[in-house]
Amino acid sequence: MGFFDQLKQRRIFQIVASYAAAGWVVVSVIDQFVDREIVPAAAYNVTLAWYLAGLLIALVVGWYHGERGRQRVSRDEMALLGLCVLVGVGLTVLLRTPSAAAAGREVGVLEAGTPGLDPHRLAVLYLDDVSPDRSLEHVADGLTETLIDELAAVPALNVVSKNGALQFKLLELPRDSVARSVGAGTIVTGSVENAPAGRIRVNVALSDGASGTEFRRGSFERAGDDLLALQSDLGAEVARMLREWLGEEIALRMDAAETRNVAAWAQVQRGEQARKDFELRLVQDDLDGALARWQRADSFFVAASALEPRWSRPQVQRAELAVRMAQLTAGDLDEAAAWIERGLEDAERALTLDAANGRALEHRGTLRYLRWRLGLEPEPAAAEALLASAEQDLTRATTLDSNLANAWNLLSIIRSQQNDIVGAKVNALRAYEEDAFLRSAQDVLWRLYATSYDLEQFDDAVDSCDEGRRRFPAAAEFVECRLWLLAAGAVPADASRAWALADTLVALSPPHLREWNRVIGQITVAGTLARAQLPDSADAVLRASRAGPDIDPTRELLAFEAVVRVQMGQRAEAVDLLRSYLEASPEHREGWRWTNHWWWKDLQDDPGFQRLLTAS
């Protein structure tokens, strides 16, 4: 009789399958008991260890006693069962809660086995509200965001920002998928639920990002009217689990509770929940719904300020709401100006309460910059002073709180406008490092590309362009940057690829930019053809790309054509094109007096080019 026939006759498959199903029910029940603290957390590990050992025991029992009829117990069977018991004991030891030293060794194994997923890189996912009526969402969100802030202040940890965590709030993705998306070796998850006698229970767990396997969990309850104690206890519990996992001391700076007024804290959390709903409605193009959520958020912050007048945070949050409305209404200067004034008042009130509030300074600097950019300060000297004060606010904000990604981002924009390309890139890098998921991440990646391109740091430019294309596949600018890199010779010249990208650029462009980008695509294709040693083809494409005043009233596209003409060695043609451009747009001439861009490197000793720079 063959081996598989013996397995069938002894009914091993049926015995093992029956045991596996029944045993897993027991493991799941113990899991629920641990979650509710009916039994200690160690019970789950012990149950799991013996469940696995039991699979081996089921195999042995099935082999020796699976046939019909009576069978005697043999010495071989007893030896194998004894070995299975030893396996169970060993698994129990392995799955027990490790010491700090053992946890440190586990980290070494993880780092060696899963390159790119450092366990010190944490993603704290938003706690789930599992209350029957979903009434604890503002508590869950507030606890999550406070925990992110506290962990971000720990030097030994690298924590995914609130924006990074927020993108997964409505998505049910496996933990390992989330970990790969944000490069996190450790995932923090949990839930908030009602408990008897008006109490609230918080459950929290740590998981290995590489495998998604949960390896630490904890739970605690507090009275429903003591939310600040919940906040403090959550940080302490996560710190304890991190100490066990990472094998080092993790000290949290438990001062995020800037108020002891629980009612005011709850109002701010409700306001934050409404503010996130406002942003979501904007993405969904539900403007009426967005406005209603904005008003609801503002009312919660007003209520919080009334409950705790000495607390600066409600005023900071109101300033942030005003910044968003000023940005959204920038097309109507009167309305935008009103929002800027409202926001500046809120920021000033916050700074009166807390002069070292980095976020209040960030919002004041942003509002001052918006006032300058929208031309709401017509007097040149006053406008220059306004921009300087915005820069000063943003610089001080980043000094007080280096995690303010939006402040770094806006400083990068200001540096670009000052022709400080190196400074612009440095600030853009800081913005991206502090928060790769911020609302303006698309702009930051483009600026990282553009500043790297302008500095001839083409490897960095390629990386930023590729990352932008990966993260924002529908964004036309990350197709355009690849075209410019082809034309610059930063990547191997490929005419077929260039034409395909030019078609994609047009397809992804909004209607009002479609013709402009069609010409940009042709000019950059011509640059690629020139790099491929096809000058006649490049010349033909450039001549076909000339646009009329309906598409290019400032004649700026002539300057882009001049870039390719320089590349082809046609210096006189390039100077003529630049002359036509500056005659059509004399207001741009001032900028040309300082230009030293690598595009014009071969023209620096050309008399005609020098006359363009010095002409009045």
Coordinates of C-alpha atoms in Angstrom, one line a residue:
M1 CA 0.0 0.0 0.0
G2 CA 1.4 3.4 -1.0
F3 CA 2.1 6.2 1.5
F4 CA -0.8 8.4 0.3
D5 CA -3.2 5.5 0.4
Q6 CA -2.1 4.9 4.0
L7 CA -2.9 8.6 4.8
K8 CA -6.4 8.2 3.4
Q9 CA -7.0 5.0 5.2
R10 CA -5.9 6.5 8.5
R11 CA -8.1 9.6 8.0
I12 CA -5.2 11.9 8.8
F13 CA -6.5 14.8 6.6
Q14 CA -9.9 14.7 8.3
I15 CA -8.5 14.5 11.8
V16 CA -6.0 17.4 11.3
A17 CA -8.6 19.6 9.5
S18 CA -11.1 19.0 12.3
Y19 CA -8.5 19.9 14.9
A20 CA -7.3 23.0 13.0
A21 CA -10.8 24.4 12.7
A22 CA -11.9 23.7 16.3
G23 CA -8.5 24.9 17.6
W24 CA -8.7 28.2 15.7
V25 CA -12.1 28.9 17.2
V26 CA -10.5 28.6 20.7
V27 CA -7.6 30.9 19.7
S28 CA -10.0 33.5 18.3
V29 CA -12.1 33.4 21.5
I30 CA -8.9 33.9 23.7
D31 CA -8.0 36.8 21.4
Q32 CA -11.3 38.5 22.1
F33 CA -10.9 37.8 25.9
V34 CA -7.4 39.5 25.8
D35 CA -8.8 42.5 23.9
R36 CA -11.3 43.0 26.7
E37 CA -8.8 42.3 29.5
I38 CA -10.8 39.3 30.7
V39 CA -7.6 37.2 30.6
P40 CA -4.0 38.5 30.6
A41 CA -2.2 39.2 27.2
A42 CA 0.2 36.2 27.8
A43 CA -2.8 33.8 27.5
Y44 CA -3.0 34.5 23.7
N45 CA 0.6 33.6 23.1
V46 CA 0.4 30.4 25.2
T47 CA -2.8 29.4 23.4
L48 CA -1.2 30.0 20.0
A49 CA 1.9 28.0 21.0
W50 CA -0.1 25.0 22.0
Y51 CA -2.4 25.3 19.0
L52 CA 0.6 25.0 16.7
A53 CA 2.0 22.1 18.8
G54 CA -1.4 20.5 18.7
L55 CA -1.2 20.3 14.9
L56 CA 1.8 18.0 15.3
I57 CA 0.0 16.0 18.0
A58 CA -3.0 15.6 15.7
L59 CA -0.7 14.2 13.0
V60 CA 0.8 11.7 15.3
V61 CA -2.6 10.6 16.7
G62 CA -4.1 10.4 13.3
W63 CA -1.2 8.2 12.0
Y64 CA -1.3 5.7 14.9
H65 CA -5.1 5.7 15.6
G66 CA -6.8 6.9 12.5
E67 CA -7.7 3.5 11.2
R68 CA -11.0 1.9 12.2
G69 CA -10.8 -0.5 15.1
R70 CA -8.7 -0.6 18.2
Q71 CA -5.0 0.2 18.2
R72 CA -2.5 -0.1 21.0
V73 CA -0.2 2.8 22.1
S74 CA 3.4 2.0 21.0
R75 CA 6.7 3.3 22.3
D76 CA 7.3 5.1 19.0
E77 CA 4.0 7.0 19.4
M78 CA 4.9 7.9 23.0
A79 CA 8.3 9.2 21.9
L80 CA 6.8 11.3 19.2
L81 CA 4.1 12.7 21.5
G82 CA 6.8 13.6 24.0
L83 CA 8.7 15.5 21.2
C84 CA 5.5 17.3 20.3
V85 CA 5.1 18.4 24.0
L86 CA 8.7 19.7 24.0
V87 CA 7.9 21.7 20.8
G88 CA 4.9 23.2 22.6
V89 CA 7.0 24.2 25.5
G90 CA 9.6 25.7 23.2
L91 CA 7.0 27.7 21.2
T92 CA 5.6 29.0 24.5
V93 CA 9.0 30.3 25.5
L94 CA 9.6 31.8 22.0
L95 CA 6.2 33.5 21.9
R96 CA 6.3 34.9 25.5
T97 CA 6.8 38.7 25.9
P98 CA 10.5 39.2 25.3
S99 CA 12.8 41.2 27.6
A100 CA 14.2 44.5 26.4
A101 CA 17.5 42.8 25.5
A102 CA 15.6 40.2 23.5
A103 CA 13.6 42.8 21.8
G104 CA 16.8 44.6 20.8
R105 CA 18.0 41.3 19.2
E106 CA 14.6 41.0 17.4
V107 CA 15.2 44.4 15.9
G108 CA 18.5 43.4 14.5
V109 CA 17.0 40.3 12.8
L110 CA 14.2 42.4 11.4
E111 CA 16.6 45.1 10.1
A112 CA 18.8 42.5 8.5
G113 CA 15.9 40.5 6.9
T114 CA 13.7 43.3 5.7
P115 CA 15.9 46.0 4.1
G116 CA 14.2 49.4 3.8
L117 CA 11.7 48.8 6.7
D118 CA 13.3 50.2 9.8
P119 CA 11.3 49.4 13.0
H120 CA 12.1 52.9 14.3
R121 CA 10.0 54.3 11.4
L122 CA 6.5 54.3 12.8
A123 CA 3.1 54.8 11.2
V124 CA 0.3 55.5 13.8
L125 CA -3.0 54.8 12.0
Y126 CA -6.1 56.5 13.1
L127 CA -7.8 54.7 16.0
D128 CA -11.2 53.1 15.0
D129 CA -14.4 54.4 16.6
V130 CA -16.2 51.1 17.3
S131 CA -18.9 52.6 19.6
P132 CA -22.4 51.5 18.5
D133 CA -23.5 55.1 17.5
R134 CA -20.0 56.2 16.2
S135 CA -20.1 59.0 18.8
L136 CA -16.4 58.7 19.8
E137 CA -14.8 59.6 16.4
H138 CA -13.6 63.0 17.6
V139 CA -12.0 61.3 20.7
A140 CA -10.3 58.6 18.5
D141 CA -9.0 61.3 16.1
G142 CA -7.8 63.5 18.9
L143 CA -6.0 60.7 20.7
T144 CA -4.3 59.6 17.5
E145 CA -3.1 63.0 16.5
T146 CA -1.8 63.7 20.0
L147 CA 0.1 60.4 20.0
I148 CA 1.6 61.2 16.6
D149 CA 2.8 64.6 18.0
E150 CA 4.3 63.0 21.1
L151 CA 6.1 60.2 19.2
A152 CA 7.4 62.7 16.6
A153 CA 9.2 64.5 19.5
V154 CA 11.2 61.3 20.3
P155 CA 14.7 61.6 18.7
A156 CA 15.0 57.8 18.3
L157 CA 11.9 57.5 16.2
N158 CA 10.9 58.6 12.7
V159 CA 7.1 59.0 12.7
V160 CA 4.8 59.3 9.6
S161 CA 3.0 62.6 9.8
K162 CA -0.7 63.2 10.4
N163 CA -1.2 63.8 6.7
G164 CA 0.5 60.4 5.9
A165 CA -1.8 58.6 8.4
L166 CA -4.9 60.4 7.3
Q167 CA -4.8 58.9 3.7
F168 CA -5.4 55.5 5.2
K169 CA -8.3 56.6 7.5
L170 CA -11.0 55.5 5.2
L171 CA -9.1 52.6 3.5
E172 CA -9.1 49.1 4.8
L173 CA -5.7 47.9 3.7
P174 CA -3.5 45.1 5.2
R175 CA -1.0 46.4 7.6
D176 CA 1.9 45.3 5.5
S177 CA 0.6 47.2 2.5
V178 CA 0.3 50.3 4.6
A179 CA 3.9 49.8 5.9
R180 CA 5.3 49.4 2.4
S181 CA 3.4 52.5 1.2
V182 CA 5.0 54.7 3.9
G183 CA 8.2 52.8 4.6
A184 CA 7.3 52.0 8.2
G185 CA 8.8 49.0 10.0
T186 CA 6.3 49.4 12.9
I187 CA 2.5 50.0 12.7
V188 CA 0.4 51.3 15.6
T189 CA -3.3 50.5 15.4
G190 CA -6.2 50.5 17.9
S191 CA -9.7 51.3 18.7
V192 CA -11.9 53.3 21.0
E193 CA -15.2 51.9 22.4
N194 CA -17.7 52.4 25.1
A195 CA -17.3 50.4 28.4
P196 CA -19.7 49.9 31.2
A197 CA -20.5 52.6 33.7
G198 CA -19.9 55.5 31.3
R199 CA -16.3 54.6 30.8
I200 CA -14.2 54.5 27.5
R201 CA -11.9 51.7 26.6
V202 CA -8.8 52.2 24.4
N203 CA -7.2 49.2 22.7
V204 CA -3.9 49.6 21.0
A205 CA -1.5 47.2 19.2
L206 CA 1.9 47.2 17.5
S207 CA 2.5 45.2 14.4
D208 CA 5.6 44.3 12.3
G209 CA 5.4 46.4 9.2
A210 CA 7.2 43.8 7.0
S211 CA 4.7 40.9 7.7
G212 CA 1.7 42.7 9.3
T213 CA 2.0 40.4 12.3
E214 CA 0.8 41.9 15.5
F215 CA 3.3 41.4 18.3
R216 CA 2.2 43.8 21.2
R217 CA -1.1 44.9 22.5
G218 CA -2.5 46.7 25.4
S219 CA -5.8 48.1 26.7
F220 CA -7.1 50.4 29.4
E221 CA -10.2 52.2 30.5
R222 CA -10.9 55.6 31.9
A223 CA -14.0 57.6 32.9
G224 CA -15.7 59.2 29.9
D225 CA -15.3 62.6 31.3
D226 CA -11.5 62.2 31.8
L227 CA -10.4 62.4 28.2
L228 CA -7.0 64.0 29.1
A229 CA -6.2 60.9 31.2
L230 CA -7.0 58.7 28.2
Q231 CA -4.6 60.8 26.2
S232 CA -1.8 60.5 28.7
D233 CA -2.3 56.8 29.3
L234 CA -2.3 56.1 25.5
G235 CA 1.1 57.7 25.2
A236 CA 2.4 55.7 28.2
E237 CA 1.1 52.4 26.9
V238 CA 2.6 52.9 23.5
A239 CA 5.9 54.0 25.0
R240 CA 5.9 50.8 27.1
M241 CA 5.3 48.6 24.1
L242 CA 7.9 50.4 22.1
R243 CA 10.5 49.9 24.8
E244 CA 9.8 46.2 24.8
W245 CA 9.9 46.0 21.0
L246 CA 12.9 48.2 20.3
G247 CA 14.8 47.3 23.4
E248 CA 15.6 50.9 24.4
E249 CA 14.2 53.7 26.5
I250 CA 11.4 55.7 24.8
A251 CA 10.5 58.8 26.8
L252 CA 7.5 60.7 25.6
R253 CA 7.1 64.4 26.3
M254 CA 3.6 64.3 27.8
D255 CA 2.8 68.0 27.5
A256 CA 0.5 68.0 24.5
A257 CA -2.4 68.6 26.8
E258 CA -2.0 72.4 26.7
T259 CA -5.3 72.7 28.7
R260 CA -6.7 70.8 31.6
N261 CA -10.2 71.8 30.4
V262 CA -11.7 68.6 29.1
A263 CA -14.7 70.3 27.5
A264 CA -12.5 72.7 25.6
W265 CA -10.3 69.8 24.4
A266 CA -13.3 67.9 23.2
Q267 CA -14.6 71.0 21.3
V268 CA -11.2 71.3 19.5
Q269 CA -11.3 67.6 18.5
R270 CA -14.8 68.0 17.1
G271 CA -13.6 71.1 15.2
E272 CA -10.6 69.1 13.8
Q273 CA -13.0 66.3 12.7
A274 CA -15.2 68.9 10.9
R275 CA -12.1 70.5 9.3
K276 CA -11.0 67.2 7.9
D277 CA -14.5 66.7 6.5
F278 CA -14.3 70.1 5.0
E279 CA -11.1 69.1 3.1
L280 CA -12.7 65.9 2.0
R281 CA -15.7 67.7 0.6
L282 CA -13.4 70.0 -1.3
V283 CA -11.7 67.0 -3.0
Q284 CA -15.2 65.7 -3.9
D285 CA -16.2 69.1 -5.4
D286 CA -19.0 69.4 -2.9
L287 CA -18.6 73.1 -2.3
D288 CA -21.9 73.5 -0.3
G289 CA -21.1 70.6 1.9
A290 CA -17.5 71.9 2.4
L291 CA -18.7 75.3 3.4
A292 CA -21.1 73.8 6.0
R293 CA -18.3 71.7 7.5
W294 CA -16.0 74.8 7.5
Q295 CA -18.6 76.8 9.5
R296 CA -19.1 73.8 11.8
A297 CA -15.4 73.6 12.5
D298 CA -15.1 77.3 13.1
S299 CA -18.0 77.2 15.6
F300 CA -16.4 74.4 17.6
F301 CA -13.1 76.4 17.8
V302 CA -15.1 79.5 18.9
A303 CA -16.8 77.4 21.6
A304 CA -13.4 76.0 22.8
S305 CA -12.0 79.5 23.1
A306 CA -14.9 80.6 25.1
L307 CA -14.5 77.6 27.5
E308 CA -10.7 78.2 27.9
P309 CA -9.8 81.8 26.9
R310 CA -6.2 81.4 27.9
W311 CA -5.6 78.4 25.5
S312 CA -4.0 79.5 22.2
R313 CA -4.8 76.4 20.2
P314 CA -8.5 77.3 19.2
Q315 CA -7.2 80.7 17.8
V316 CA -4.4 78.8 15.9
Q317 CA -7.0 76.5 14.4
R318 CA -9.2 79.5 13.4
A319 CA -6.2 81.1 11.7
E320 CA -5.6 77.9 9.8
L321 CA -9.2 77.9 8.6
A322 CA -8.8 81.5 7.4
V323 CA -5.6 80.6 5.5
R324 CA -7.6 77.9 3.6
M325 CA -10.4 80.3 2.7
A326 CA -7.9 83.0 1.6
Q327 CA -6.3 80.4 -0.7
L328 CA -9.6 79.2 -2.1
T329 CA -10.9 82.7 -2.7
A330 CA -7.7 84.1 -4.2
G331 CA -9.5 84.8 -7.5
D332 CA -11.7 87.4 -5.7
L333 CA -9.3 89.9 -4.2
D334 CA -11.8 91.6 -1.9
E335 CA -13.0 88.4 -0.4
A336 CA -9.4 87.0 -0.1
A337 CA -8.3 90.3 1.6
A338 CA -11.2 89.9 4.1
W339 CA -10.1 86.4 5.0
I340 CA -6.5 87.4 5.3
E341 CA -7.4 90.1 7.8
R342 CA -9.5 87.7 9.8
G343 CA -6.7 85.2 9.9
L344 CA -4.1 87.7 10.9
E345 CA -6.3 88.8 13.8
D346 CA -6.7 85.1 14.9
A347 CA -2.9 84.5 14.6
E348 CA -2.2 87.7 16.6
R349 CA -4.5 86.6 19.4
A350 CA -2.8 83.2 19.5
L351 CA 0.6 84.9 19.7
T352 CA -0.6 87.2 22.5
L353 CA -1.4 84.0 24.5
D354 CA 1.7 82.1 23.4
A355 CA 4.5 84.2 21.7
A356 CA 6.5 81.0 20.9
N357 CA 3.7 79.2 19.1
G358 CA 5.3 78.0 15.9
R359 CA 2.1 77.1 14.2
A360 CA 0.6 80.6 14.9
L361 CA 3.8 82.1 13.4
E362 CA 3.5 79.8 10.4
H363 CA -0.1 80.9 9.7
R364 CA 0.8 84.6 10.2
G365 CA 3.7 84.3 7.8
T366 CA 1.5 82.5 5.3
L367 CA -1.2 85.1 5.4
R368 CA 1.4 87.9 5.0
Y369 CA 2.9 86.1 2.0
L370 CA -0.6 85.7 0.5
R371 CA -1.3 89.4 1.0
W372 CA 2.0 90.2 -0.8
R373 CA 1.5 87.7 -3.6
L374 CA -2.0 88.9 -4.4
G375 CA -0.7 92.5 -4.7
L376 CA -2.9 93.7 -1.8
E377 CA -0.1 96.1 -0.7
P378 CA 0.4 98.4 -3.7
E379 CA 3.2 100.6 -2.2
P380 CA 6.5 99.0 -3.3
A381 CA 8.4 99.7 -0.1
A382 CA 5.5 98.4 2.0
A383 CA 5.2 95.3 -0.2
E384 CA 8.9 94.6 0.2
A385 CA 8.6 95.0 4.0
L386 CA 5.5 92.7 4.0
L387 CA 7.4 89.9 2.2
A388 CA 10.3 90.3 4.6
S389 CA 8.0 90.0 7.6
A390 CA 6.4 86.9 6.1
E391 CA 9.9 85.3 5.6
Q392 CA 10.8 86.3 9.2
D393 CA 7.7 84.7 10.6
L394 CA 8.2 81.4 8.7
T395 CA 11.9 81.3 9.6
R396 CA 11.2 81.7 13.3
A397 CA 8.3 79.2 13.1
T398 CA 10.7 76.5 11.7
T399 CA 13.2 77.4 14.4
L400 CA 10.7 76.8 17.1
D401 CA 9.2 73.7 15.5
S402 CA 11.3 72.1 12.8
N403 CA 8.4 69.7 11.8
L404 CA 6.4 72.5 10.2
A405 CA 6.5 71.2 6.6
N406 CA 4.2 73.9 5.2
A407 CA 6.4 76.6 6.6
W408 CA 9.5 75.0 5.0
N409 CA 7.5 74.7 1.7
L410 CA 6.6 78.4 1.7
L411 CA 10.1 79.4 2.5
S412 CA 11.3 77.4 -0.5
I413 CA 8.8 79.4 -2.7
I414 CA 10.1 82.7 -1.3
R415 CA 13.8 81.7 -1.9
S416 CA 12.9 80.8 -5.5
Q417 CA 11.5 84.2 -6.0
Q418 CA 14.7 85.7 -4.6
N419 CA 16.7 83.7 -7.1
D420 CA 18.3 81.7 -4.2
I421 CA 17.9 78.4 -6.0
V422 CA 20.2 76.5 -3.5
G423 CA 18.2 77.8 -0.6
A424 CA 15.0 77.0 -2.3
K425 CA 16.1 73.4 -2.8
V426 CA 17.3 73.0 0.8
N427 CA 13.9 74.3 2.1
A428 CA 12.0 72.1 -0.3
L429 CA 14.0 69.1 0.9
R430 CA 13.2 69.9 4.5
A431 CA 9.5 70.2 3.6
Y432 CA 9.5 66.8 2.0
E433 CA 11.6 65.2 4.7
E434 CA 9.3 66.6 7.5
D435 CA 6.1 65.5 5.7
A436 CA 6.1 63.8 2.4
F437 CA 2.3 63.7 2.5
L438 CA 1.5 67.4 3.1
R439 CA -1.3 69.0 1.1
S440 CA 1.3 70.7 -1.2
A441 CA 3.5 67.6 -1.7
Q442 CA 2.9 67.8 -5.5
D443 CA 4.2 71.3 -5.6
V444 CA 7.2 70.4 -3.3
L445 CA 8.2 67.5 -5.6
W446 CA 8.0 69.8 -8.6
R447 CA 10.1 72.4 -6.9
L448 CA 12.6 69.8 -5.9
Y449 CA 12.8 68.8 -9.5
A450 CA 13.0 72.4 -10.8
T451 CA 15.7 73.5 -8.4
S452 CA 17.8 70.4 -9.0
Y453 CA 17.4 70.9 -12.8
D454 CA 18.4 74.6 -12.5
L455 CA 21.5 73.6 -10.5
E456 CA 22.4 70.9 -13.1
Q457 CA 22.0 68.2 -10.4
F458 CA 20.3 65.9 -12.8
D459 CA 20.3 62.7 -10.8
D460 CA 18.3 64.5 -8.1
A461 CA 16.1 66.0 -10.8
V462 CA 15.4 62.6 -12.3
D463 CA 14.6 61.2 -8.8
S464 CA 12.1 64.0 -8.0
C465 CA 10.5 63.8 -11.4
D466 CA 10.1 60.0 -11.2
E467 CA 8.7 60.2 -7.6
G468 CA 6.2 62.8 -8.7
R469 CA 5.1 60.7 -11.7
R470 CA 4.7 57.7 -9.4
R471 CA 2.7 59.5 -6.7
F472 CA 0.7 61.8 -9.0
P473 CA 0.2 59.9 -12.3
A474 CA -2.5 62.3 -13.5
A475 CA -0.3 65.4 -13.0
A476 CA 0.9 66.9 -16.4
E477 CA 3.9 68.6 -14.8
F478 CA 5.6 65.2 -14.1
V479 CA 5.4 64.3 -17.7
E480 CA 6.8 67.7 -18.7
C481 CA 9.8 67.3 -16.4
R482 CA 10.7 64.0 -18.1
L483 CA 10.6 65.8 -21.4
W484 CA 12.9 68.6 -20.2
L485 CA 15.3 65.9 -18.8
L486 CA 15.3 64.2 -22.2
A487 CA 16.0 67.5 -23.9
A488 CA 18.8 68.3 -21.4
G489 CA 20.6 65.0 -22.0
A490 CA 20.0 64.0 -18.3
V491 CA 18.7 60.7 -19.6
P492 CA 19.5 58.9 -22.9
A493 CA 18.0 60.6 -25.9
D494 CA 15.0 58.6 -27.2
A495 CA 12.9 60.4 -29.9
S496 CA 10.1 57.9 -29.8
R497 CA 9.8 58.2 -26.1
A498 CA 9.8 62.0 -26.3
W499 CA 6.9 62.0 -28.9
A500 CA 4.9 59.6 -26.7
L501 CA 5.5 61.8 -23.6
A502 CA 4.5 64.9 -25.6
D503 CA 1.2 63.2 -26.5
T504 CA 0.6 62.3 -22.8
L505 CA 1.4 65.8 -21.7
V506 CA -1.4 67.2 -23.9
A507 CA -3.8 64.4 -22.8
L508 CA -3.3 65.2 -19.1
S509 CA -3.4 69.0 -19.5
P510 CA -6.5 71.0 -18.5
P511 CA -8.3 72.6 -21.4
H512 CA -6.9 76.1 -20.9
L513 CA -3.3 74.8 -20.9
R514 CA -3.6 72.2 -23.7
E515 CA -2.3 74.3 -26.6
W516 CA 0.5 75.8 -24.5
N517 CA 1.6 72.4 -23.4
R518 CA 1.3 71.1 -27.0
V519 CA 4.0 73.7 -28.0
I520 CA 6.1 72.9 -24.9
G521 CA 6.0 69.2 -25.9
Q522 CA 7.2 70.0 -29.4
I523 CA 10.0 72.2 -28.2
T524 CA 11.3 69.6 -25.8
V525 CA 11.0 66.9 -28.5
A526 CA 13.1 69.1 -30.7
G527 CA 15.7 69.3 -27.9
T528 CA 15.7 65.5 -27.7
L529 CA 16.1 65.3 -31.5
A530 CA 19.1 67.7 -31.3
R531 CA 20.6 65.5 -28.6
A532 CA 20.1 62.5 -30.9
Q533 CA 22.2 64.3 -33.6
L534 CA 19.1 65.0 -35.8
P535 CA 19.4 68.8 -36.2
D536 CA 17.3 69.0 -39.4
S537 CA 14.4 67.2 -37.7
A538 CA 14.8 69.4 -34.6
D539 CA 14.8 72.5 -36.8
A540 CA 11.6 71.4 -38.6
V541 CA 9.8 70.7 -35.3
L542 CA 10.9 74.0 -33.8
R543 CA 9.5 76.0 -36.8
A544 CA 6.2 74.1 -36.6
S545 CA 6.0 74.9 -32.9
R546 CA 5.8 78.7 -33.3
A547 CA 2.6 79.9 -31.5
G548 CA 0.6 83.0 -32.1
P549 CA -0.3 85.7 -29.6
D550 CA -3.6 83.9 -28.8
I551 CA -1.5 81.1 -27.2
D552 CA 1.6 83.1 -26.2
P553 CA 0.8 86.8 -25.7
T554 CA 4.1 87.4 -23.8
R555 CA 6.2 85.5 -26.4
E556 CA 7.7 83.4 -23.5
L557 CA 7.7 80.3 -25.7
L558 CA 10.3 82.0 -27.9
A559 CA 12.7 81.9 -24.9
F560 CA 12.2 78.1 -24.6
E561 CA 12.9 77.7 -28.3
A562 CA 16.1 79.7 -27.8
V563 CA 17.2 77.1 -25.2
V564 CA 17.2 74.4 -27.9
R565 CA 18.8 76.8 -30.5
V566 CA 21.7 77.3 -28.1
Q567 CA 22.0 73.6 -27.7
M568 CA 22.2 73.2 -31.5
G569 CA 25.0 75.8 -31.6
Q570 CA 22.7 78.4 -33.3
R571 CA 23.7 81.3 -31.1
A572 CA 22.6 84.2 -33.4
E573 CA 19.1 82.6 -33.8
A574 CA 18.9 82.2 -30.0
V575 CA 19.7 85.8 -29.3
D576 CA 17.2 87.0 -31.9
L577 CA 14.5 84.9 -30.3
L578 CA 15.4 86.3 -26.8
R579 CA 15.3 89.8 -28.2
S580 CA 11.8 89.3 -29.6
Y581 CA 10.7 87.8 -26.3
L582 CA 12.0 90.7 -24.2
E583 CA 10.6 93.3 -26.6
A584 CA 7.2 91.8 -26.2
S585 CA 7.6 91.5 -22.4
P586 CA 9.8 94.3 -21.2
E587 CA 8.7 93.8 -17.6
H588 CA 10.7 90.5 -17.7
R589 CA 13.9 92.3 -18.6
E590 CA 14.9 93.0 -15.0
G591 CA 15.2 89.4 -14.2
W592 CA 17.5 88.9 -17.2
R593 CA 20.0 91.2 -15.7
W594 CA 21.0 88.5 -13.2
T595 CA 20.4 85.4 -15.2
N596 CA 23.3 82.9 -15.1
H597 CA 21.2 79.8 -15.8
W598 CA 23.2 76.9 -17.4
W599 CA 20.8 77.2 -20.4
W600 CA 22.7 80.4 -21.4
K601 CA 26.2 79.2 -20.5
D602 CA 27.3 79.2 -24.2
L603 CA 26.0 82.7 -24.7
Q604 CA 27.8 84.4 -21.8
D605 CA 30.6 85.7 -24.1
D606 CA 28.2 86.6 -27.0
P607 CA 28.1 90.5 -27.5
G608 CA 24.4 90.3 -28.6
F609 CA 23.4 88.5 -25.5
Q610 CA 25.4 90.9 -23.3
R611 CA 23.5 93.8 -24.9
L612 CA 20.2 92.1 -24.0
L613 CA 21.2 91.9 -20.4
T614 CA 22.3 95.6 -20.1
A615 CA 19.6 97.2 -22.3
S616 CA 17.3 99.5 -20.4

